[in-house]
Coordinates of C-alpha atoms in Angstrom, one line a residue:
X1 CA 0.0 0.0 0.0
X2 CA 2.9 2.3 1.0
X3 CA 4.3 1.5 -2.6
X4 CA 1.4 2.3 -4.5
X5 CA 0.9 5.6 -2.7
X6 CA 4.2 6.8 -2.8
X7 CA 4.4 5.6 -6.9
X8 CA 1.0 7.5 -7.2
X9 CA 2.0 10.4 -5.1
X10 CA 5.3 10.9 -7.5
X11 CA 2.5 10.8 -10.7
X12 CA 4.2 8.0 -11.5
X13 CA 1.0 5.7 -12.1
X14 CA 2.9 3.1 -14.2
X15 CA 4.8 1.8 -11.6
X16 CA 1.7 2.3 -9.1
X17 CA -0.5 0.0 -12.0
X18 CA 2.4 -3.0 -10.7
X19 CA 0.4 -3.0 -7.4
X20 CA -2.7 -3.8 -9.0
X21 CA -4.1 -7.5 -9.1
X22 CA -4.8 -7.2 -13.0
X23 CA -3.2 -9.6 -16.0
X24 CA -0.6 -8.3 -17.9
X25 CA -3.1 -7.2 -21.2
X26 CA -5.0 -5.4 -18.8
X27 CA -2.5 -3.9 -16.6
X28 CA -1.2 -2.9 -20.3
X29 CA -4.2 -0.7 -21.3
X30 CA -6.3 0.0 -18.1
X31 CA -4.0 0.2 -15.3
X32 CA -2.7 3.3 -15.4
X33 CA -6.2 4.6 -15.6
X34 CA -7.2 2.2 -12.6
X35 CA -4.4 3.4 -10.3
X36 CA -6.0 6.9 -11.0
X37 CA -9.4 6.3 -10.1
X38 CA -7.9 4.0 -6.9
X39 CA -5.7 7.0 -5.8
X40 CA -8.7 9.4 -5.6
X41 CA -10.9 6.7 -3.8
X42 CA -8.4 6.1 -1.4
X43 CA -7.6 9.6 -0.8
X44 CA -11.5 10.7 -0.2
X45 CA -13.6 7.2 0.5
X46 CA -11.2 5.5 2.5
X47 CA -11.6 7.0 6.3
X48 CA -9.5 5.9 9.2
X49 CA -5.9 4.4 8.8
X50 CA -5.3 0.9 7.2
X51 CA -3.2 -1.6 10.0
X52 CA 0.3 -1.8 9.0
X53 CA 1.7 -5.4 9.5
X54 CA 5.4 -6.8 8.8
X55 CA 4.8 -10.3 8.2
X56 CA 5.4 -11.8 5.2
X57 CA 2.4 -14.0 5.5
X58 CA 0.1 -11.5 6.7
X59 CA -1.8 -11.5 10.2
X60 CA -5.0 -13.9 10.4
X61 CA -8.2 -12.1 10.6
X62 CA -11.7 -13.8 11.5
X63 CA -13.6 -14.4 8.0
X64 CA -10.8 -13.7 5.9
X65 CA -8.7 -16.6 4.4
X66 CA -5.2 -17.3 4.3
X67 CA -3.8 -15.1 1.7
X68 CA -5.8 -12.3 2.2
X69 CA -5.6 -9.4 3.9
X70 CA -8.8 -6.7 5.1
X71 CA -7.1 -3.4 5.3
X72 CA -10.4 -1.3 5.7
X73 CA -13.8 -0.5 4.0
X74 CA -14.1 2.3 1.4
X75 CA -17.5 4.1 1.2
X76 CA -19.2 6.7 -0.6
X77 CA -22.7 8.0 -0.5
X78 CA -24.5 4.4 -0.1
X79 CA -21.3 2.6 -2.2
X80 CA -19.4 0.7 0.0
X81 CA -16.0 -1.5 -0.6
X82 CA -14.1 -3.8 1.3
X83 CA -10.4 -2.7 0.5
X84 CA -8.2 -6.3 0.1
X85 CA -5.0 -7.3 -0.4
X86 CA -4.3 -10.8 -1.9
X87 CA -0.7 -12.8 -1.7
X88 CA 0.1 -13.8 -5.3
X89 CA 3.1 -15.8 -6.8
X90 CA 5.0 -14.1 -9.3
X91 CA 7.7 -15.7 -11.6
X92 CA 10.6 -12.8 -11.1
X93 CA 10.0 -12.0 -7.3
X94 CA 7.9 -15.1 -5.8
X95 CA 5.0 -14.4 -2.5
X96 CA 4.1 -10.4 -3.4
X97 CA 1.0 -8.9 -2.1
X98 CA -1.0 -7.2 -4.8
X99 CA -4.6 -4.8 -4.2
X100 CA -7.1 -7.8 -5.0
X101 CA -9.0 -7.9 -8.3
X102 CA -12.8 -8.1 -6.3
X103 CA -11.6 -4.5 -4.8
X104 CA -10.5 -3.1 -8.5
X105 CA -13.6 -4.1 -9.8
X106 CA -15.9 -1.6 -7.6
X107 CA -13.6 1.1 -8.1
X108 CA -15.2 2.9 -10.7
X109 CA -18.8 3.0 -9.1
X110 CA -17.0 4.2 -6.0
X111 CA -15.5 7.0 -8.1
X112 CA -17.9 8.4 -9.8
X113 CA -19.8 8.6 -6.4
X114 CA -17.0 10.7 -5.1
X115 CA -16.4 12.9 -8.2
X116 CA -20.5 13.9 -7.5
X117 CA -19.7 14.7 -4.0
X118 CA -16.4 16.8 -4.1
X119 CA -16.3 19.5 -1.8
X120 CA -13.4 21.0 -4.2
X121 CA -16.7 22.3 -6.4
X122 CA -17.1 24.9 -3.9
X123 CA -14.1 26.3 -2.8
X124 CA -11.6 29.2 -4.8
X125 CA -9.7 27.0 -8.0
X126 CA -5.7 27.9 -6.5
X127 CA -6.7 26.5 -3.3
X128 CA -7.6 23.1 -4.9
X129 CA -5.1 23.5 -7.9
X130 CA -2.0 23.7 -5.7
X131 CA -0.7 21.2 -3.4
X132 CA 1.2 21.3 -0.1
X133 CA 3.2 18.2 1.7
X134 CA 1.5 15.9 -1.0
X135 CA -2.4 17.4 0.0
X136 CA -4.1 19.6 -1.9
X137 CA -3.4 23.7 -0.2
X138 CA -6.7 24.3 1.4
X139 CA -6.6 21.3 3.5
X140 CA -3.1 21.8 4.7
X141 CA -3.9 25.6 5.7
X142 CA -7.3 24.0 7.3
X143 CA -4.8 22.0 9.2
X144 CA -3.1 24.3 10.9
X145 CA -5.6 26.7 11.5
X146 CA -6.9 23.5 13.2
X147 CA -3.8 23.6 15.6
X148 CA -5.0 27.0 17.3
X149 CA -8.3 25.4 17.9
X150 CA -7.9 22.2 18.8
X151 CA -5.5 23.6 21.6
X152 CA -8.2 26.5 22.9
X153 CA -10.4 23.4 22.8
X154 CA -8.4 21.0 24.8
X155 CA -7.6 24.4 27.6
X156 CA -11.3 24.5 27.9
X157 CA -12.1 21.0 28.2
X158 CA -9.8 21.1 31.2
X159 CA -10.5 24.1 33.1
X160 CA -13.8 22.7 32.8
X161 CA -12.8 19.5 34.8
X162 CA -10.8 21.2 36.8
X163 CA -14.0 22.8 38.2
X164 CA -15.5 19.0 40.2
X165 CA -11.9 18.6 41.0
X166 CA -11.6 21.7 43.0
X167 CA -15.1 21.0 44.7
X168 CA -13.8 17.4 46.0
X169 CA -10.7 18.6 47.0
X170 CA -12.6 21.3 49.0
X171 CA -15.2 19.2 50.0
X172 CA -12.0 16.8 51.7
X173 CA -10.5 19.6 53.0
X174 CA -7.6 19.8 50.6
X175 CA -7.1 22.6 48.4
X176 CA -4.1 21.7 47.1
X177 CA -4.4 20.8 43.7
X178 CA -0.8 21.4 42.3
X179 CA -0.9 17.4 41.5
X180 CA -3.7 17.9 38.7
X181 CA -1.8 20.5 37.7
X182 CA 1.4 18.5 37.4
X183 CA -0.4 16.5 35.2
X184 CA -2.4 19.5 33.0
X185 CA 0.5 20.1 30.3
X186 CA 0.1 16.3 29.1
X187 CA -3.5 16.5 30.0
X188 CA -3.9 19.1 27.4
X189 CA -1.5 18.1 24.6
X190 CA -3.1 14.4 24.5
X191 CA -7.1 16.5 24.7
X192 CA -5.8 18.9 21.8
X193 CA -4.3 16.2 19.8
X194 CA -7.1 13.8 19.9
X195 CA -9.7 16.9 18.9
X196 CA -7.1 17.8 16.0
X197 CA -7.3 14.3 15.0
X198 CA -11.5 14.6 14.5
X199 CA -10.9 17.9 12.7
X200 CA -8.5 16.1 10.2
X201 CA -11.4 13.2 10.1
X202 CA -13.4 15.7 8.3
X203 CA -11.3 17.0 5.8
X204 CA -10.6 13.9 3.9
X205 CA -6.7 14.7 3.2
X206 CA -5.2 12.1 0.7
X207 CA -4.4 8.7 2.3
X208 CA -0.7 8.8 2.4
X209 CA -0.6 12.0 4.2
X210 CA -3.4 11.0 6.0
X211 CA -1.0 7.8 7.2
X212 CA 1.9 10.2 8.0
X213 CA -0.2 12.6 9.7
X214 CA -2.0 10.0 11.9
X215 CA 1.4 8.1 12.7
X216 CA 2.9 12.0 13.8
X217 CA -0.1 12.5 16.1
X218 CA -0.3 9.2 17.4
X219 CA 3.6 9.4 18.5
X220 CA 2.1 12.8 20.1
X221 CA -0.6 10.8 21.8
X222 CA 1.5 8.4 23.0
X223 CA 4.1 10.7 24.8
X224 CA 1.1 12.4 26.3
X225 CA -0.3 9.1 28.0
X226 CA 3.5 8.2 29.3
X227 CA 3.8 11.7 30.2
X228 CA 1.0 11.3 32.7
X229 CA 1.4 8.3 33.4
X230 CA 4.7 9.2 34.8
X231 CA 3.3 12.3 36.9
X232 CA 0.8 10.1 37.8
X233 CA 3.3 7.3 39.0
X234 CA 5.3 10.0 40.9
X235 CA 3.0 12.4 42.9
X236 CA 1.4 8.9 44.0
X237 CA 3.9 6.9 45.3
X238 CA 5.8 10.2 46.6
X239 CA 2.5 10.9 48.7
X240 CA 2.1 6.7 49.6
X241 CA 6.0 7.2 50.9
X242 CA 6.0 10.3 52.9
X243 CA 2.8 8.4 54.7
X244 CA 5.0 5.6 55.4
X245 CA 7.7 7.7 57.0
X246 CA 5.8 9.5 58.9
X247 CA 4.3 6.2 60.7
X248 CA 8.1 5.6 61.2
X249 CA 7.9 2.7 58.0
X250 CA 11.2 4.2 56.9
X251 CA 11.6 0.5 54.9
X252 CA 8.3 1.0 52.9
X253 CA 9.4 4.6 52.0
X254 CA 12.6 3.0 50.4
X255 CA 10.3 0.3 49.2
X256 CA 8.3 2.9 47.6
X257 CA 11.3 5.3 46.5
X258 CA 13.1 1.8 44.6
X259 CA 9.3 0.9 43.1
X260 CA 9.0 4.3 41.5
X261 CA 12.1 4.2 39.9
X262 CA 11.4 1.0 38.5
X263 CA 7.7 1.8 37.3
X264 CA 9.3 5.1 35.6
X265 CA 11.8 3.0 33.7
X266 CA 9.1 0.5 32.3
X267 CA 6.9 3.1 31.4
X268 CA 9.5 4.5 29.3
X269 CA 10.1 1.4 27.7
X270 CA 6.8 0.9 27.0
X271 CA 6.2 4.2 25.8
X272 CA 9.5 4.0 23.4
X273 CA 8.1 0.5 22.3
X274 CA 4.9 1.8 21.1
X275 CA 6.5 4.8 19.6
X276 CA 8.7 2.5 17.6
X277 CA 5.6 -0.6 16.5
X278 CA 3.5 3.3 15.7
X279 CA 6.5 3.7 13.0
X280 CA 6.2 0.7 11.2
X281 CA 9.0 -1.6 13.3
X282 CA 8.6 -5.3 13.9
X283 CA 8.5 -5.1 17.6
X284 CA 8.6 -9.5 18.0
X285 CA 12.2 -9.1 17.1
X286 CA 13.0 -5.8 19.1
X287 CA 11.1 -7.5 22.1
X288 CA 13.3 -10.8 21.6
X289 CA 16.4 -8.5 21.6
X290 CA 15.3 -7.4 24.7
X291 CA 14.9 -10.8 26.1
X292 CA 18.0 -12.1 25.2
X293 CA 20.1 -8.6 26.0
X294 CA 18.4 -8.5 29.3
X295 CA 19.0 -12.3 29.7
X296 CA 22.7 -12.0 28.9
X297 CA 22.6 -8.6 31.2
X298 CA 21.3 -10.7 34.4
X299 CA 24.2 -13.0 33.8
X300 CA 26.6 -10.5 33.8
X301 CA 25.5 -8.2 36.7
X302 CA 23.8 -11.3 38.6
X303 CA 26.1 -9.9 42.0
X304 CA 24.1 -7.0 41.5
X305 CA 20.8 -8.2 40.4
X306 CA 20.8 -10.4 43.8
X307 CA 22.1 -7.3 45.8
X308 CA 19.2 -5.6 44.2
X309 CA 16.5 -8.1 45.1
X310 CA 18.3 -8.9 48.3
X311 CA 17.7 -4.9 49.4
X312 CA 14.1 -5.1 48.1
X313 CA 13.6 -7.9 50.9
X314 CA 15.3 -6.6 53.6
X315 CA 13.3 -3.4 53.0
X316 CA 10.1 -5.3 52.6
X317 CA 10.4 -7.7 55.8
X318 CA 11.8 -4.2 57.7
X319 CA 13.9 -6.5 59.8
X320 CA 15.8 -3.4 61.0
X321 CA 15.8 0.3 60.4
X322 CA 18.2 3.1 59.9
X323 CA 19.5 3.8 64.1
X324 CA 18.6 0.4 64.5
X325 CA 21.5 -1.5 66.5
X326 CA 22.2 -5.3 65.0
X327 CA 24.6 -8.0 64.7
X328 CA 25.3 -9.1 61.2
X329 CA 26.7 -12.7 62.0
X330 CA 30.3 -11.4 63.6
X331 CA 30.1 -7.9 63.1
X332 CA 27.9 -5.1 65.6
X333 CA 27.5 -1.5 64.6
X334 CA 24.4 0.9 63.8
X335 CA 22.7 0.9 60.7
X336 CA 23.3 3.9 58.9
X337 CA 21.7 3.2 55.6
X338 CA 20.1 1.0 53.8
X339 CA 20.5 1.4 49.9
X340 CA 19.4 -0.3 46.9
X341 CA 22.9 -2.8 46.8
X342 CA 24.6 -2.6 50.3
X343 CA 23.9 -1.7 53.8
X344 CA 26.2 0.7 55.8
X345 CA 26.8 0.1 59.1
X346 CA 28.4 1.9 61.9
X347 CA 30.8 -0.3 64.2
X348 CA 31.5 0.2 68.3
X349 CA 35.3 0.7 66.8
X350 CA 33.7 4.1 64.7
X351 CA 34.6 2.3 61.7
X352 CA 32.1 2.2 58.5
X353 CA 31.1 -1.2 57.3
X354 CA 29.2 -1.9 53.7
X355 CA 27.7 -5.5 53.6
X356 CA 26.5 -6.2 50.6
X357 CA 22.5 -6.3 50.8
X358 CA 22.5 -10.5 49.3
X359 CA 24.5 -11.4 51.9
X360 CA 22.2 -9.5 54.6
X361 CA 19.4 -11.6 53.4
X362 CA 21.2 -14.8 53.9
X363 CA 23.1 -14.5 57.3
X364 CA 21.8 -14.6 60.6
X365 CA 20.9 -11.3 61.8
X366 CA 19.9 -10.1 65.5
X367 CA 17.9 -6.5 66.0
X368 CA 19.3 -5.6 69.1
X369 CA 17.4 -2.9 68.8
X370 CA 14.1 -4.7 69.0
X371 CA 14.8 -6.4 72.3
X372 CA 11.6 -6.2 74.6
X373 CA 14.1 -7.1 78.0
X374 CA 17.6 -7.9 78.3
X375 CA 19.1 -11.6 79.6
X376 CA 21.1 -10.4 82.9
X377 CA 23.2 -13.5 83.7
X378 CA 26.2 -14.3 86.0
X379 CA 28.0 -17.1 87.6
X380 CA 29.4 -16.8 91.5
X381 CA 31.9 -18.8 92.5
X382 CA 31.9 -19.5 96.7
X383 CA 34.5 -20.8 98.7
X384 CA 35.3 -25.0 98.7
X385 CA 35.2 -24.6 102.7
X386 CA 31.3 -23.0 102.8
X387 CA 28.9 -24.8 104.9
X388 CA 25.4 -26.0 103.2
X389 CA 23.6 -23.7 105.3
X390 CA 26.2 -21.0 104.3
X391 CA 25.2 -21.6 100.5
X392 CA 21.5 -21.7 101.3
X393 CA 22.1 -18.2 103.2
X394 CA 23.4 -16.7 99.6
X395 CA 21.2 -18.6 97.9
X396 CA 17.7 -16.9 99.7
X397 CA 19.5 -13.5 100.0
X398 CA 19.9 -13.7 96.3
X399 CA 16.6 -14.5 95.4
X400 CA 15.5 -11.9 97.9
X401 CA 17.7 -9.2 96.0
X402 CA 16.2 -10.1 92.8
X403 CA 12.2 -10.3 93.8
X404 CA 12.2 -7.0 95.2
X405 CA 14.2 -5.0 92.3
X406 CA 11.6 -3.0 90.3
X407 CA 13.7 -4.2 87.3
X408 CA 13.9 -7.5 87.3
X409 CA 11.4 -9.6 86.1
X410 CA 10.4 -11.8 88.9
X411 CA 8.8 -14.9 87.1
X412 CA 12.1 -15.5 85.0
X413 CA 14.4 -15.4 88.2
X414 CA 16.8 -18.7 88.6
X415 CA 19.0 -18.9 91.3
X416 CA 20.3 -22.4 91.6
X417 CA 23.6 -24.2 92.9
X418 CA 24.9 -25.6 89.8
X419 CA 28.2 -27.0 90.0
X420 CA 31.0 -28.3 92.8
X421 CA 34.4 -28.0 91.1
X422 CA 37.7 -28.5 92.1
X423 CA 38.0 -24.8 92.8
X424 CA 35.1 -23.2 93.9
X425 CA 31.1 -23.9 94.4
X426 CA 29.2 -22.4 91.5
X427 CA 26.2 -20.2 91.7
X428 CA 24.2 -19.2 88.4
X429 CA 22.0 -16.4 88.5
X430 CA 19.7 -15.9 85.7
X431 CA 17.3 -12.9 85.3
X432 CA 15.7 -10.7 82.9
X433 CA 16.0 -6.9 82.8
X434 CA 13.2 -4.7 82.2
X435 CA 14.5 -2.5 79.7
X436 CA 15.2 -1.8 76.0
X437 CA 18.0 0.8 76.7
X438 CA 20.8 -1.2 76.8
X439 CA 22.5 1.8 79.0
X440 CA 19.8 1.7 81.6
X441 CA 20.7 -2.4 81.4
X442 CA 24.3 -1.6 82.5
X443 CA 23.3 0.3 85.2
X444 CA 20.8 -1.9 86.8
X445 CA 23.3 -4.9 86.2
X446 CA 25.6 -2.7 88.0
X447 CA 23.5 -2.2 91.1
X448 CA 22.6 -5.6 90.9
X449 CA 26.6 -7.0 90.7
X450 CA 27.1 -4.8 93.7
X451 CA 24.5 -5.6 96.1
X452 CA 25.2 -9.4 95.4
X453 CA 28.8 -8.8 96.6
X454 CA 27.1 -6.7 100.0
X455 CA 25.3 -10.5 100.3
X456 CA 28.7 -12.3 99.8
X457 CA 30.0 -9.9 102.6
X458 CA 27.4 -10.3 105.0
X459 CA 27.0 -13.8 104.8
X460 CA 31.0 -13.8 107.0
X461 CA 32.2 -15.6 103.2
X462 CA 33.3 -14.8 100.1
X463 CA 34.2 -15.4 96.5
X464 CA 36.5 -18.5 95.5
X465 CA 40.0 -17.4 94.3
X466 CA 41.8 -19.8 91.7
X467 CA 43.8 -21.8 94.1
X468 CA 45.0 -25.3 95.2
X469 CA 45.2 -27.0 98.6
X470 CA 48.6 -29.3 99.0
X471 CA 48.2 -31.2 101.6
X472 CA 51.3 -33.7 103.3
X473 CA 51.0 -36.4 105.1
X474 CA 53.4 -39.7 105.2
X475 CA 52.5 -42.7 103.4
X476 CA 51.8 -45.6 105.3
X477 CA 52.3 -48.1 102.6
X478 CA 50.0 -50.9 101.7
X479 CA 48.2 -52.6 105.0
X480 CA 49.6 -56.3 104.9
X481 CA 46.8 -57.6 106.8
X482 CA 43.8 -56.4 105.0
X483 CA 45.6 -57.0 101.5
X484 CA 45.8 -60.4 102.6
X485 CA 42.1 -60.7 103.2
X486 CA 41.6 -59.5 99.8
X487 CA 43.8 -62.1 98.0
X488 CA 42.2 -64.4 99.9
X489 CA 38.6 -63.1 99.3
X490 CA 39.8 -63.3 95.2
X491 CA 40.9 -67.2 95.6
X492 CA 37.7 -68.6 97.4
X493 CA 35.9 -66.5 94.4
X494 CA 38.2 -68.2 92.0
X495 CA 38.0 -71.4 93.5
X496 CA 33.9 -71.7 93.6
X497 CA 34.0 -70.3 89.5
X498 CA 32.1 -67.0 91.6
X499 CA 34.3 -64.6 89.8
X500 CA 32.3 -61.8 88.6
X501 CA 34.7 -61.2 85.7
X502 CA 33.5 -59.1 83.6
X503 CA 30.9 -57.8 85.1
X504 CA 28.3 -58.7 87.4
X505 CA 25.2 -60.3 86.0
X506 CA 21.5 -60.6 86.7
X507 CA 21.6 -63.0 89.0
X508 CA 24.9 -62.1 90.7
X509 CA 23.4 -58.3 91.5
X510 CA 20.2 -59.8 93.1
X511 CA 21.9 -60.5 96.5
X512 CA 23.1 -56.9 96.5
X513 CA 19.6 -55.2 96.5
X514 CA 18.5 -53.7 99.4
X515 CA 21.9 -54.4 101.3
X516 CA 22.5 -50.2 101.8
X517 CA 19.9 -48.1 103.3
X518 CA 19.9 -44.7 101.7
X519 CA 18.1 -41.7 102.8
X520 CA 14.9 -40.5 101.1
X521 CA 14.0 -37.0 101.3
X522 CA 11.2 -35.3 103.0
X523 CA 8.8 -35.2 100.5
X524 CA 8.9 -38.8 99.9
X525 CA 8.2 -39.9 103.6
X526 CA 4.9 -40.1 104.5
X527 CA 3.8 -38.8 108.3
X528 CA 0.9 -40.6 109.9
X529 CA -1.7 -38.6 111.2
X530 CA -1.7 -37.1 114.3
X531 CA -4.2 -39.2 117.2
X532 CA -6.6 -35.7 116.5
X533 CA -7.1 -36.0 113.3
X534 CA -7.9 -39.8 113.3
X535 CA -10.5 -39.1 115.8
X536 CA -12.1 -36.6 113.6

């Protein structure tokens, strides 16, 4: 189609005849005259824009066989025309497409419809004589007195919404409208463009600079709709964001500051895409490009793709905030920032630490931060020579200490005797802090370190030192008589096959039961009743 226009644009109508579905006898002695009478149809009964396609075979349509193609209908008073392109086979050049024979045939009825309703009749001869950008003068200068209008059109058609805008927003109790009029300039351009478009409508211009007028307007369009799409994108996450930081949801505002930028970038993509299929370009193959070029991209950067996607979860779970104090496996420090591939942290040495955001989202990580209490723990060591009742003396003051400090939480108190080494008798002491300031912690574990050593004093002992006790003594020797016993004791076992070698079995350990009497403790004995009570 864009060959037979540009052939009949030039007056060249020989060449635009080679388009034409018609044999060679035909083409010989009617064709130019047919390429004629199809320019002028096309160019005042063809409305709209035919759909451009880049595949050899065509696109399917419903009702239309294979090796056809429905561009658009071309109508005049009550004539009406399908306009059809068929896929031929020809000897020089093979699979061509050619303007089909069934839509050559209607032509002339269609023309002489159009010749009776010229508007051309009516309007001064140099206006219709001369042409202008392949259109005949009048209708270019109707254009672009259109341009003027169209845009005073589109200005009023705004300040006219404008007017229910500015009632809601008052009726909300926000006046503020400077986000509809972020969004006015593309507003306006994509309002005056589409009314320029229905003013063109009317005027019929000739169908190829009716096809590079509409493809000029619709790149117009488009940039209009990403434009405020964009503004659109911007003023709403921007408001969405300053929400979330002001409910302290300092992740979701970087959530929503990383999700504009992302949104901006596809809408330009998109918006350069359509820009580009508008044109004429075989966007299959440009969007394969892009698949494999981003596919080879993500290989390449895929330390920064997972730093990327590793910052996006951190800031989505909002494990920890900026001034947040954490331990990233071996390393503690205050978060500083948290950014799109790394987070900075600020050590207890003052130095600045970047860990890479994928490796935050892998490691274990503790918000100190978001402690409700802190563990107070400690371990006293008492003297070897301390009397039970001496322990049990530490032991209650302890407890004693811990019940009655405002605090300490009393229902997670343990104080137990845990240990008897060779040095010293250990005493654990576990309690939890009431507090979230880990300052405030120091000082009440302070207090608390202090008051137990005021017990250790009072209690007339004190705290095991590392030491060891040598004691001398002379050595008797072995006792002949009772090692004789023994060696005797061995041979009557031996002699009687009793020798419980290697061990003692079943019935070997049966005569030892209930040979020791051991102690049971209070709770286990069970007291009688007193005379009293069995009389009542």
């Amino acid at each position: 189609m864009l060959g037979f226009l540009q052939a009949a644009q030039a007056g060249d109508y020989g060449i635009a005849a080679q388009y034409l579905q018609m044999n060679p006898a035909r083409r010989q002695s009617e064709g130019e005259q047919m390429a004629t009478k199809l320019k002028v149809v096309l160019d005042r009964a063809f409305t709209g824009r035919f759909n451009n396609f880049t595949q050899a075979e065509g696109i399917p349509q419903e009702g239309v066989p294979l090796g056809r193609q429905k561009l658009g209908t071309m109508s005049s008073g009550d004539v009406e025309v399908d306009l059809d392109l068929v896929r031929v086979s020809d000897p020089s050049a093979g699979k061509i497409w050619l303007i089909s024979s069934d839509t050559l045939n209607k032509i002339p009825e269609v023309y002489d419809q159009v010749q009776a309703r010229q508007v051309e009749t009516r309007l001064p001869n140099a206006l219709v004589k001369h042409e202008f950008a392949g259109m005949p003068l009048w209708q270019f200068l109707a254009l672009l007195l259109a341009l003027p209008v169209a845009g005073a059109l589109g200005w009023l058609l705004l300040a006219l919404l404008e007017i229910p805008l500015r009632w809601w927003a008052r009726r909300r109790g926000q006046l503020d409208v400077a986000n509809w009029r972020s969004v006015s300039g593309p507003a306006w351009l994509l309002t005056g463009a589409l009314i320029h478009q229905v003013f063109a409508a009317y005027l019929h211009i000739p169908l190829l600079p009716r096809h590079y007028y509409f493809q000029i307007t619709s790149i117009a369009l488009i940039i209009s709709a990403t434009w405020i799409f964009w503004r659109v994108i911007q003023w709403s996450l921007h408001r969405v964001r300053n929400r979330a930081l002001a409910r302290g949801h300092a992740g979701t505002g970087s959530l929503m500051l990383l999700g504009e930028r992302i949104l901006k970038a596809v809408i330009f993509c998109v918006g350069v895409l359509a820009v580009l299929g508008n044109l004429g370009f075989n966007m299959s193959t440009a969007l394969a490009g892009l698949g494999i070029g981003g596919l080879a991209i993500g290989f390449g950067a895929q330390k920064t793709i997972e730093n990327l996607f590793g910052g996006v979860s951190v800031l989505g779970d909002e494990v920890f905030r900026v001034g947040d104090v954490c331990r990233f496996g071996d390393r503690t420090g205050v978060v500083e920032d948290i950014g799109l591939r790394s987070t900075r942290i600020r050590t207890d040495e003052r130095t600045l630490v970047a860990i890479p955001n994928g490796t935050v989202a892998t490691i274990n990580l503790e918000n100190l931060s978001r402690r409700d209490k802190i563990l107070f723990k400690t371990n006293l060591g008492l003297r070897l020579e301390s009397k039970p009742d001496h322990i049990r003396y530490v032991l209650a003051e302890i407890r004693r200490l811990l019940y009655s400090h405002p605090k300490v939480e009393t229902k997670t108190v343990r104080v137990r005797l845990t240990e008897i080494a060779g040095s010293s008798l250990t005493v654990e002491v576990v309690a939890y802090i009431l507090t979230r300031d880990f300052n405030e912690f120091a000082a009440v574990r302070e207090d608390l370190l202090l008051r137990m050593m005021d017990v250790m004093e009072d209690s007339g002992g004190g705290l095991a030192l590392p030491s060891q006790t040598l004691y001398l003594s002379r050595d008797g020797g072995v006792e002949k008589e009772k090692a004789d016993k023994a060696v005797k004791k061995i041979a009557e076992l031996r002699d009687g096959k009793q020798l419980p070698f290697p061990d003692f079995h079943d019935e070997d350990i049966s005569s030892f039961k209930g040979s020791i009497e051991y102690p049971q403790p209070e709770s286990a004995v069970r007291k009688e009743p007193s005379e009293s009570r069995k009389i009542g």
